[in-house]
Amino acid sequence: MRRPTTALTAGLVLALLATLTSACTDGGDHVTLRVLASPELADVEPLLAELEEDTGVELELDYTATADLDGQPPAAGQKSAHDLAWLASDRSFLLRLQDSAGGLTRPESTSIMRSPVVVGLTPDAARDLRGRAPGGRISWADLADAAADGTVRFGMADPRRSDTGRAALVGVATAAAGTGSALREEDVSCDRLRGFRSGQTLTAPGSRELTDTYAERPETADALIAHEAELLSLNASGRLSAPLEIVHPDDGMVLSDFPLLLLDPGERKAYGKVVDWLLSADTQRELMRRTHRRPVNQDVEPSPELRTSVGNALSFPDRLAVVRQLVDDYGDPVHATGDQVVFLLDFSTSMRGERIAALRAAFAGLSGADRTSTGKFARFYRGERLTVVRFGGSVLQERTVTVRSDADLETLDRIVADGGFDDATAVWSALDRGYRIAADAVRAAPERPVAIVLMTDGENNTGLSYAEFLRRHGRLGSAADAVPTFTVQFGEADAAALKRAAAATGGRTVDAGLSSLTDAFKEIRGCH
């Protein structure tokens, strides 16, 4: 008697299921979103099938996003080829929007996970750096110092293209500026990253390619600069003979928050489903387990390997011009560069005593004796070409070396330490000699930046006049035009004349009397 009712009910259930299945198959609740993603995010792809199953939203990731998110938003009247963007950081993109003339709207953005940019060191490199660092606490300054003296070689993604490489560069440059705040244009114009850059022996368009290359050829570097998550993933992969030691630099780190951006406002509903799913406690734990990134959901406890404090989180610049200037100044990491600096040092008799002692101390500091943070960033570095010209009434001594070892620096230190004096001061004749050296260097190697540093404590009283120097400088042509002069005013030097010479050659003047000769030399290191 009850069978017809049961059969009818079963039939209705099957019909309802068929209807629901048909609706899902026909796309009633299913949405596909195209995502422009940073290559670093390929490690989240295994979770996307579960996301689709739970929310009905499928993410198609296109791993071609650049640090600036080029092409977004699209030109007026055009629709973006992507619905969302998922980046390691959207800071450069937002700065570009901020500077845009059209008043572009900032897209909705949600932080999904976090990871600081840190350093991974081989056990030997870590042991050496800890032994040299105050209290064993390694800083970016210590890494720059070791790169400059050739004891540490590092790999870093190209900051022109990679979020990770750009965050790393900002972190190092901010530490080098020593202001404790976001980089300003004046901090970048004289940044001291030449020594740091001299230690880079490995690069790649992105951090994933960087870690893959290093795993294949670990002999190419002693350190990798990348997100903490990427270094932990590399260690966990078993591809290294010994894991890298993860170091959180004592002078601060840039923290990336891997934001998901809504490029197409019409997909806000689906975007909300994705965000809610990604921020759920279960998903955050799975993301942490799979990618080694820190959870943003405060209800999720970080794993033991992620409990190290990020300490001083360094601020990203608030102007795009600062970021672009920094990236342009750093240049193409594939091509090694070594500057040439011509030092014109006044050895007139007025320099005897405390003044020459200050000069010798300043020069020794540039050779590595200065162990302060700024000293480590400002020091001479391997591959740099240095010329020292001692002058009085004429050139007293001249020597050029390319720094390959400490012996080369000791040679220059001896010239400064042991040189005699002269009764006259031929400032403009010395500068004329400096420009002839510099112009020859530019013609021989046009790709090598060349600068002149002129230090004097007195007024010109013999040799060429300033007007004659300018005439001779003009006759040297474009090779001389490319070389700025940085003048260091010391003692009773003619400040007005030095400022004129610096301005005429594209350089500037530093007054050593306002601080110290050591600080004056630090201030102009790297300004060219």
Coordinates of C-alpha atoms in Angstrom, one line a residue:
M1 CA 0.0 0.0 0.0
R2 CA 2.9 2.5 0.7
R3 CA 5.0 1.6 -2.3
P4 CA 3.4 4.1 -4.8
T5 CA 4.0 6.9 -2.4
T6 CA 7.6 5.9 -1.9
A7 CA 8.2 5.6 -5.6
L8 CA 6.6 8.9 -6.2
T9 CA 8.8 10.6 -3.6
A10 CA 12.0 9.0 -5.0
G11 CA 11.0 10.1 -8.4
L12 CA 10.6 13.7 -7.2
V13 CA 14.0 13.7 -5.5
L14 CA 15.7 12.4 -8.6
A15 CA 14.0 14.9 -10.8
L16 CA 15.0 17.7 -8.4
L17 CA 18.6 16.5 -8.4
A18 CA 18.6 16.3 -12.1
T19 CA 17.4 19.9 -12.3
L20 CA 20.1 21.1 -9.9
T21 CA 22.8 19.2 -11.7
S22 CA 21.6 20.6 -15.0
A23 CA 21.6 24.2 -13.5
C24 CA 25.2 23.7 -12.3
T25 CA 26.3 22.2 -15.6
D26 CA 24.7 25.0 -17.5
G27 CA 26.7 27.5 -15.4
G28 CA 23.9 28.8 -13.1
D29 CA 26.3 29.2 -10.0
H30 CA 29.6 28.5 -11.6
V31 CA 31.9 31.5 -12.4
T32 CA 35.3 31.5 -14.0
L33 CA 37.6 34.5 -13.1
R34 CA 40.7 35.3 -15.0
V35 CA 43.5 36.3 -12.6
L36 CA 46.7 38.2 -13.5
A37 CA 49.1 36.7 -11.0
S38 CA 52.7 37.1 -9.8
P39 CA 54.8 34.0 -10.8
E40 CA 55.5 33.5 -7.1
L41 CA 51.9 32.5 -6.5
A42 CA 52.1 29.3 -8.6
D43 CA 52.4 27.4 -5.3
V44 CA 48.7 28.1 -4.5
E45 CA 47.4 26.4 -7.6
P46 CA 46.9 23.0 -6.0
L47 CA 44.2 24.6 -3.7
L48 CA 42.1 26.0 -6.5
A49 CA 40.2 22.9 -7.3
E50 CA 39.0 22.8 -3.7
L51 CA 38.1 26.5 -3.9
E52 CA 36.0 25.8 -7.0
E53 CA 34.3 22.9 -5.3
D54 CA 33.4 24.9 -2.2
T55 CA 32.4 28.2 -3.9
G56 CA 31.6 27.5 -7.5
V57 CA 34.3 30.0 -8.5
E58 CA 37.1 28.8 -10.8
L59 CA 40.3 30.9 -10.9
E60 CA 42.4 30.8 -14.1
L61 CA 45.8 32.1 -13.1
D62 CA 48.0 33.9 -15.7
Y63 CA 51.5 34.2 -14.2
T64 CA 52.6 37.3 -16.2
A65 CA 52.0 40.1 -13.7
T66 CA 54.9 42.6 -13.3
A67 CA 55.8 44.7 -10.3
D68 CA 54.0 47.7 -11.7
L69 CA 51.0 45.6 -13.0
D70 CA 51.6 46.9 -16.5
G71 CA 48.5 47.3 -18.6
Q72 CA 46.2 47.8 -15.7
P73 CA 43.8 49.4 -15.7
P74 CA 43.3 49.2 -19.5
A75 CA 43.1 52.2 -21.7
A76 CA 39.8 54.1 -21.7
G77 CA 37.1 52.3 -23.5
Q78 CA 38.8 48.9 -23.3
K79 CA 37.9 46.0 -21.0
S80 CA 40.6 44.3 -19.0
A81 CA 41.5 40.8 -20.1
H82 CA 41.6 39.9 -16.4
D83 CA 38.9 40.0 -13.6
L84 CA 41.3 39.9 -10.7
A85 CA 45.0 40.4 -9.9
W86 CA 46.9 38.6 -7.3
L87 CA 50.3 40.0 -6.5
A88 CA 53.1 39.7 -4.0
S89 CA 52.6 43.4 -3.4
D90 CA 50.5 46.1 -5.0
R91 CA 52.5 49.0 -3.8
S92 CA 54.2 50.0 -7.0
F93 CA 50.9 49.6 -8.9
L94 CA 49.1 51.9 -6.4
L95 CA 51.8 54.5 -6.6
R96 CA 51.4 54.4 -10.4
L97 CA 47.6 55.0 -10.0
Q98 CA 48.4 57.8 -7.6
D99 CA 50.5 59.6 -10.2
S100 CA 48.2 59.0 -13.1
A101 CA 46.7 62.1 -14.7
G102 CA 43.3 60.5 -15.2
G103 CA 42.4 60.1 -11.6
L104 CA 42.1 56.3 -11.9
T105 CA 40.1 54.5 -9.2
R106 CA 41.9 52.3 -6.8
P107 CA 40.6 48.8 -7.0
E108 CA 39.3 46.9 -4.0
S109 CA 42.1 44.9 -2.5
T110 CA 42.4 42.3 0.3
S111 CA 45.6 41.0 2.0
I112 CA 45.6 37.2 1.8
M113 CA 48.9 36.2 3.5
R114 CA 52.2 37.8 4.5
S115 CA 55.9 37.2 4.1
P116 CA 59.0 39.4 4.8
V117 CA 61.9 39.8 2.4
V118 CA 64.9 38.2 4.2
V119 CA 68.2 36.6 3.5
G120 CA 69.1 32.9 3.2
L121 CA 72.7 32.1 3.9
T122 CA 74.8 29.0 3.4
P123 CA 76.0 27.7 6.8
D124 CA 79.6 28.9 6.2
A125 CA 78.5 32.4 5.1
A126 CA 76.1 32.6 8.1
R127 CA 78.9 31.7 10.5
D128 CA 81.3 34.2 9.0
L129 CA 78.7 37.1 9.0
R130 CA 77.6 36.3 12.5
G131 CA 81.2 36.4 13.6
R132 CA 81.7 39.9 12.1
A133 CA 78.3 41.4 13.1
P134 CA 77.9 43.2 16.4
G135 CA 76.3 40.8 18.9
G136 CA 76.0 38.3 16.1
R137 CA 72.9 40.2 14.8
I138 CA 73.2 40.3 11.0
S139 CA 72.0 43.5 9.2
W140 CA 71.7 44.6 5.6
A141 CA 74.7 46.7 6.3
D142 CA 76.7 43.6 7.2
L143 CA 75.6 41.9 4.0
A144 CA 76.6 45.0 2.0
D145 CA 80.0 45.1 3.7
A146 CA 80.6 41.4 2.9
A147 CA 79.5 41.9 -0.7
A148 CA 81.8 44.9 -1.1
D149 CA 84.8 43.0 0.2
G150 CA 84.0 39.9 -1.8
T151 CA 83.3 37.4 1.0
V152 CA 79.6 37.0 0.2
R153 CA 78.0 36.6 -3.3
F154 CA 74.3 36.8 -3.4
G155 CA 71.3 36.1 -5.7
M156 CA 68.3 38.4 -6.0
A157 CA 65.4 38.7 -8.5
D158 CA 65.5 41.5 -11.0
P159 CA 63.9 44.6 -9.3
R160 CA 62.8 46.0 -12.7
R161 CA 60.4 43.1 -13.1
S162 CA 59.9 41.2 -9.8
D163 CA 57.9 42.2 -6.8
T164 CA 60.3 40.3 -4.6
G165 CA 63.4 41.9 -6.2
R166 CA 61.9 45.3 -5.8
A167 CA 61.0 44.8 -2.2
A168 CA 64.5 43.5 -1.5
L169 CA 66.1 46.6 -3.1
V170 CA 63.8 49.0 -1.2
G171 CA 64.7 47.2 2.0
V172 CA 68.5 47.5 1.5
A173 CA 68.3 51.1 0.2
T174 CA 66.1 52.1 3.2
A175 CA 68.6 50.6 5.6
A176 CA 71.5 52.3 3.7
A177 CA 69.7 55.7 4.0
G178 CA 69.7 55.3 7.8
T179 CA 66.8 57.7 8.3
G180 CA 64.4 55.1 9.8
S181 CA 61.6 56.3 7.4
A182 CA 60.4 55.8 3.8
L183 CA 63.0 56.6 1.1
R184 CA 62.9 60.1 -0.3
E185 CA 64.4 61.3 -3.5
E186 CA 67.4 62.8 -1.8
D187 CA 68.1 59.4 -0.2
V188 CA 68.2 57.7 -3.5
S189 CA 70.3 60.3 -5.3
C190 CA 73.2 59.5 -3.0
D191 CA 72.4 55.9 -2.2
R192 CA 75.2 53.7 -1.3
L193 CA 74.4 50.5 -3.0
R194 CA 77.4 50.2 -5.3
G195 CA 79.3 48.0 -2.9
F196 CA 76.2 45.9 -2.2
R197 CA 75.5 45.5 -5.9
S198 CA 79.1 44.3 -6.6
G199 CA 78.3 41.1 -4.7
Q200 CA 75.4 40.1 -6.9
T201 CA 76.3 37.0 -9.0
L202 CA 72.9 35.5 -9.6
T203 CA 69.6 37.0 -10.9
A204 CA 66.4 36.0 -12.6
P205 CA 63.1 37.6 -13.8
G206 CA 61.4 36.3 -10.7
S207 CA 62.1 34.6 -7.4
R208 CA 60.8 31.2 -8.5
E209 CA 63.3 31.1 -11.4
L210 CA 66.0 32.4 -9.0
T211 CA 65.5 29.6 -6.5
D212 CA 65.3 27.0 -9.3
T213 CA 68.6 28.3 -10.8
Y214 CA 70.3 28.3 -7.4
A215 CA 69.2 24.8 -6.6
E216 CA 70.8 23.7 -9.9
R217 CA 74.0 25.7 -9.4
P218 CA 74.4 26.4 -5.7
E219 CA 78.1 27.2 -6.2
T220 CA 77.2 30.5 -7.8
A221 CA 76.2 32.3 -4.6
D222 CA 76.5 32.2 -0.8
A223 CA 73.2 33.9 -0.2
L224 CA 69.7 34.4 -1.6
I225 CA 67.5 37.5 -1.0
A226 CA 63.9 36.5 -1.3
H227 CA 60.6 36.2 0.6
E228 CA 61.0 34.1 3.8
A229 CA 58.3 31.7 2.3
E230 CA 60.3 31.0 -0.8
L231 CA 63.5 30.3 1.1
L232 CA 61.6 28.0 3.5
S233 CA 60.0 26.2 0.5
L234 CA 63.5 25.8 -1.1
N235 CA 64.8 24.3 2.2
A236 CA 61.9 21.9 2.4
S237 CA 62.3 20.8 -1.2
G238 CA 65.3 18.6 -0.5
R239 CA 67.1 20.1 -3.5
L240 CA 70.0 21.6 -1.4
S241 CA 72.8 19.6 0.2
A242 CA 72.4 21.8 3.3
P243 CA 69.5 24.1 4.1
L244 CA 70.0 27.9 4.0
E245 CA 70.0 29.7 7.3
I246 CA 67.1 32.2 7.3
V247 CA 68.2 35.6 8.6
H248 CA 65.8 38.4 9.4
P249 CA 68.1 41.5 9.0
D250 CA 68.4 43.5 12.2
D251 CA 67.9 46.8 10.5
G252 CA 64.4 45.9 9.2
M253 CA 62.5 44.2 6.4
V254 CA 59.9 45.0 3.8
L255 CA 56.8 42.9 4.4
S256 CA 54.7 41.7 1.4
D257 CA 51.0 41.0 2.0
F258 CA 50.0 39.1 -1.3
P259 CA 46.8 41.1 -2.0
L260 CA 44.0 40.0 -4.2
L261 CA 42.7 42.9 -6.3
L262 CA 39.2 43.2 -7.9
L263 CA 39.9 44.6 -11.4
D264 CA 36.3 44.1 -12.7
P265 CA 33.8 45.6 -10.3
G266 CA 31.1 43.5 -12.0
E267 CA 32.6 40.4 -10.4
R268 CA 32.4 41.7 -6.9
K269 CA 30.1 38.9 -5.7
A270 CA 32.4 36.1 -6.9
Y271 CA 35.4 38.1 -5.6
G272 CA 33.8 38.2 -2.2
K273 CA 33.3 34.4 -2.2
V274 CA 37.0 33.9 -3.1
V275 CA 38.2 36.2 -0.4
D276 CA 36.0 34.7 2.3
W277 CA 37.2 31.2 1.4
L278 CA 40.9 32.3 1.3
L279 CA 40.6 34.0 4.7
S280 CA 38.8 31.2 6.4
A281 CA 40.8 29.5 9.2
D282 CA 41.1 26.1 7.4
T283 CA 42.3 27.7 4.2
Q284 CA 44.8 29.9 6.0
R285 CA 46.3 26.9 7.7
E286 CA 46.5 25.0 4.4
L287 CA 48.1 28.1 2.7
M288 CA 50.6 28.3 5.6
R289 CA 51.4 24.6 5.3
R290 CA 51.8 24.6 1.5
T291 CA 53.4 28.0 0.9
H292 CA 55.2 28.8 4.2
R293 CA 53.5 32.3 4.2
R294 CA 52.2 33.8 7.4
P295 CA 48.5 33.8 8.0
V296 CA 46.6 37.1 8.1
N297 CA 43.7 35.5 10.0
Q298 CA 44.5 36.2 13.6
D299 CA 42.7 33.1 14.8
V300 CA 45.3 31.0 13.1
E301 CA 48.5 30.4 15.0
P302 CA 51.7 30.6 13.0
S303 CA 53.7 27.4 12.7
P304 CA 57.0 27.3 14.7
E305 CA 59.1 28.2 11.6
L306 CA 57.0 31.4 11.1
R307 CA 57.1 32.8 14.7
T308 CA 60.2 34.8 14.3
S309 CA 59.3 38.5 14.6
V310 CA 59.7 40.7 11.6
G311 CA 61.0 43.4 13.9
N312 CA 61.2 46.8 12.2
A313 CA 58.9 46.6 9.2
L314 CA 60.5 49.1 6.7
S315 CA 58.2 51.5 4.9
F316 CA 57.8 51.5 1.2
P317 CA 58.4 54.9 -0.6
D318 CA 55.2 57.0 -1.0
R319 CA 56.1 58.3 -4.4
L320 CA 56.6 56.3 -7.6
A321 CA 59.4 58.6 -8.8
V322 CA 61.5 57.4 -5.8
V323 CA 60.9 53.8 -6.7
R324 CA 61.7 54.3 -10.3
Q325 CA 64.8 56.3 -9.5
L326 CA 66.0 53.6 -7.2
V327 CA 65.4 50.8 -9.8
D328 CA 67.0 52.8 -12.6
D329 CA 70.0 53.6 -10.5
Y330 CA 70.5 49.9 -9.6
G331 CA 70.3 49.0 -13.3
D332 CA 70.4 45.6 -15.0
P333 CA 71.7 43.1 -12.4
V334 CA 73.0 40.9 -15.2
H335 CA 75.7 43.5 -16.1
A336 CA 78.3 44.0 -13.5
T337 CA 79.5 47.6 -13.1
G338 CA 82.5 49.1 -11.3
D339 CA 82.7 52.8 -10.9
Q340 CA 85.9 54.8 -11.1
V341 CA 86.6 57.6 -8.6
V342 CA 89.4 60.1 -9.0
F343 CA 90.4 61.5 -5.6
L344 CA 92.2 64.9 -5.7
L345 CA 93.7 65.4 -2.2
D346 CA 95.3 68.6 -1.0
F347 CA 98.7 68.0 0.6
S348 CA 99.7 71.6 1.1
T349 CA 101.5 72.4 4.3
S350 CA 98.3 73.8 5.9
M351 CA 97.1 70.2 6.0
R352 CA 99.8 69.1 8.5
G353 CA 98.6 67.9 11.9
E354 CA 95.0 67.3 12.7
R355 CA 93.8 67.9 9.2
I356 CA 96.0 65.2 7.6
A357 CA 95.1 62.9 10.4
A358 CA 91.4 63.4 9.6
L359 CA 92.0 62.8 5.9
R360 CA 93.9 59.6 6.6
A361 CA 91.2 58.3 9.0
A362 CA 88.5 59.1 6.4
F363 CA 90.4 57.2 3.7
A364 CA 91.0 54.3 6.0
G365 CA 87.3 54.2 6.8
L366 CA 86.4 53.9 3.1
S367 CA 88.9 51.0 2.9
G368 CA 86.9 49.1 5.5
A369 CA 88.1 50.3 8.9
D370 CA 84.8 52.1 9.5
R371 CA 82.5 49.5 11.1
T372 CA 79.4 51.7 11.5
S373 CA 76.3 51.0 9.5
T374 CA 76.9 53.9 7.2
G375 CA 80.6 53.0 6.9
K376 CA 79.7 49.5 5.7
F377 CA 77.5 50.9 2.9
A378 CA 79.9 53.6 1.8
R379 CA 83.1 51.6 1.6
F380 CA 85.3 50.9 -1.4
Y381 CA 84.3 47.6 -3.1
R382 CA 85.7 44.8 -5.3
G383 CA 85.8 45.9 -8.9
E384 CA 85.9 49.6 -8.2
R385 CA 88.7 51.6 -9.9
L386 CA 90.3 54.2 -7.7
T387 CA 92.8 56.9 -8.5
V388 CA 94.5 59.0 -5.8
V389 CA 96.2 62.2 -6.8
R390 CA 98.1 64.1 -4.1
F391 CA 98.7 67.7 -5.0
G392 CA 100.3 70.9 -3.7
G393 CA 101.6 73.4 -6.1
S394 CA 101.7 70.6 -8.6
V395 CA 100.9 66.9 -8.7
L396 CA 103.0 65.2 -6.0
Q397 CA 101.9 61.6 -6.6
E398 CA 99.4 59.7 -8.7
R399 CA 98.3 56.1 -8.5
T400 CA 95.4 54.1 -10.0
V401 CA 94.3 50.6 -8.9
T402 CA 91.3 48.3 -9.5
V403 CA 90.3 46.9 -6.2
R404 CA 90.8 43.1 -6.3
S405 CA 92.0 42.5 -2.7
D406 CA 92.9 44.3 0.5
A407 CA 96.4 44.7 -0.9
D408 CA 95.1 47.2 -3.4
L409 CA 93.4 49.3 -0.7
E410 CA 96.6 49.1 1.4
T411 CA 98.5 50.6 -1.5
L412 CA 96.3 53.6 -1.7
D413 CA 96.2 54.0 2.1
R414 CA 100.0 54.2 2.1
I415 CA 100.0 57.0 -0.5
V416 CA 97.7 59.0 1.8
A417 CA 99.5 58.0 5.0
D418 CA 103.1 58.4 3.9
G419 CA 103.0 61.4 1.5
G420 CA 104.9 64.6 2.0
F421 CA 103.6 68.2 1.7
D422 CA 104.1 71.2 -0.5
D423 CA 104.0 74.9 0.2
A424 CA 101.5 75.9 -2.6
T425 CA 98.0 75.0 -3.5
A426 CA 97.1 74.6 -7.2
V427 CA 93.5 73.7 -6.9
W428 CA 92.5 74.3 -10.5
S429 CA 95.6 72.6 -11.9
A430 CA 94.8 69.6 -9.9
L431 CA 91.2 69.5 -11.1
D432 CA 92.4 69.9 -14.7
R433 CA 94.7 66.8 -14.2
G434 CA 91.7 65.0 -12.6
Y435 CA 89.6 65.7 -15.7
R436 CA 92.2 64.4 -18.1
I437 CA 92.4 61.2 -16.1
A438 CA 88.6 60.9 -16.0
A439 CA 88.1 61.8 -19.7
D440 CA 90.6 59.1 -20.7
A441 CA 88.7 56.6 -18.5
V442 CA 85.3 57.5 -20.1
R443 CA 86.7 57.0 -23.6
A444 CA 88.3 53.7 -22.6
A445 CA 85.2 52.3 -20.9
P446 CA 82.0 54.4 -21.7
E447 CA 79.8 52.1 -19.6
R448 CA 81.8 52.7 -16.4
P449 CA 80.6 55.7 -14.3
V450 CA 83.4 58.1 -13.4
A451 CA 83.4 60.9 -10.8
I452 CA 85.9 63.2 -9.3
V453 CA 86.3 64.1 -5.6
L454 CA 88.2 67.2 -4.8
M455 CA 89.3 67.8 -1.2
T456 CA 91.1 71.0 -0.2
D457 CA 91.6 73.2 2.8
G458 CA 92.9 76.3 1.1
E459 CA 92.5 78.8 -1.7
N460 CA 94.1 78.5 -5.1
N461 CA 97.4 80.4 -5.0
T462 CA 99.4 79.0 -8.0
G463 CA 98.9 77.2 -11.3
L464 CA 95.8 77.6 -13.5
S465 CA 93.1 80.1 -12.8
Y466 CA 89.5 79.0 -12.5
A467 CA 88.7 80.6 -15.9
E468 CA 91.5 78.7 -17.5
F469 CA 90.4 75.5 -16.0
L470 CA 86.9 76.0 -17.5
R471 CA 88.4 76.7 -20.9
R472 CA 90.4 73.5 -20.8
H473 CA 87.5 71.5 -19.5
G474 CA 85.4 72.7 -22.4
R475 CA 87.9 71.5 -24.9
L476 CA 87.8 67.9 -23.5
G477 CA 84.3 67.5 -25.0
S478 CA 81.6 65.0 -24.1
A479 CA 83.9 62.6 -22.2
A480 CA 84.5 65.3 -19.6
D481 CA 80.8 66.4 -19.6
A482 CA 79.8 63.0 -18.3
V483 CA 82.0 63.4 -15.2
P484 CA 80.7 65.3 -12.1
T485 CA 83.0 66.8 -9.5
F486 CA 82.1 66.6 -5.8
T487 CA 84.0 69.1 -3.8
V488 CA 84.8 68.7 -0.1
Q489 CA 85.3 72.0 1.7
F490 CA 87.7 71.8 4.6
G491 CA 89.3 74.4 6.8
E492 CA 89.8 77.8 5.0
A493 CA 88.9 76.5 1.5
D494 CA 87.2 79.0 -0.8
A495 CA 83.7 77.8 -0.5
A496 CA 82.3 80.0 -3.2
A497 CA 84.9 78.8 -5.8
L498 CA 84.3 75.1 -4.9
K499 CA 80.6 75.5 -5.2
R500 CA 81.0 77.1 -8.7
A501 CA 83.2 74.2 -9.8
A502 CA 80.8 71.6 -8.5
A503 CA 77.8 73.3 -10.1
A504 CA 79.6 73.7 -13.4
T505 CA 80.4 70.0 -13.6
G506 CA 77.1 68.5 -12.4
G507 CA 78.3 67.7 -8.9
R508 CA 77.9 69.4 -5.5
T509 CA 79.8 70.6 -2.5
V510 CA 80.0 69.1 1.0
D511 CA 81.2 71.1 3.9
A512 CA 83.3 68.9 6.1
G513 CA 83.3 71.6 8.8
L514 CA 79.7 70.9 9.5
S515 CA 80.3 67.4 10.7
S516 CA 83.6 65.6 9.9
L517 CA 85.7 64.8 7.0
T518 CA 84.8 61.1 7.4
D519 CA 81.1 62.0 7.2
A520 CA 81.7 64.3 4.2
F521 CA 83.4 61.4 2.2
K522 CA 80.5 59.1 3.2
E523 CA 78.0 61.6 1.9
I524 CA 79.4 61.7 -1.6
R525 CA 80.2 58.0 -2.0
G526 CA 77.8 56.6 -4.6
C527 CA 76.4 60.0 -5.6
H528 CA 77.5 59.5 -9.2

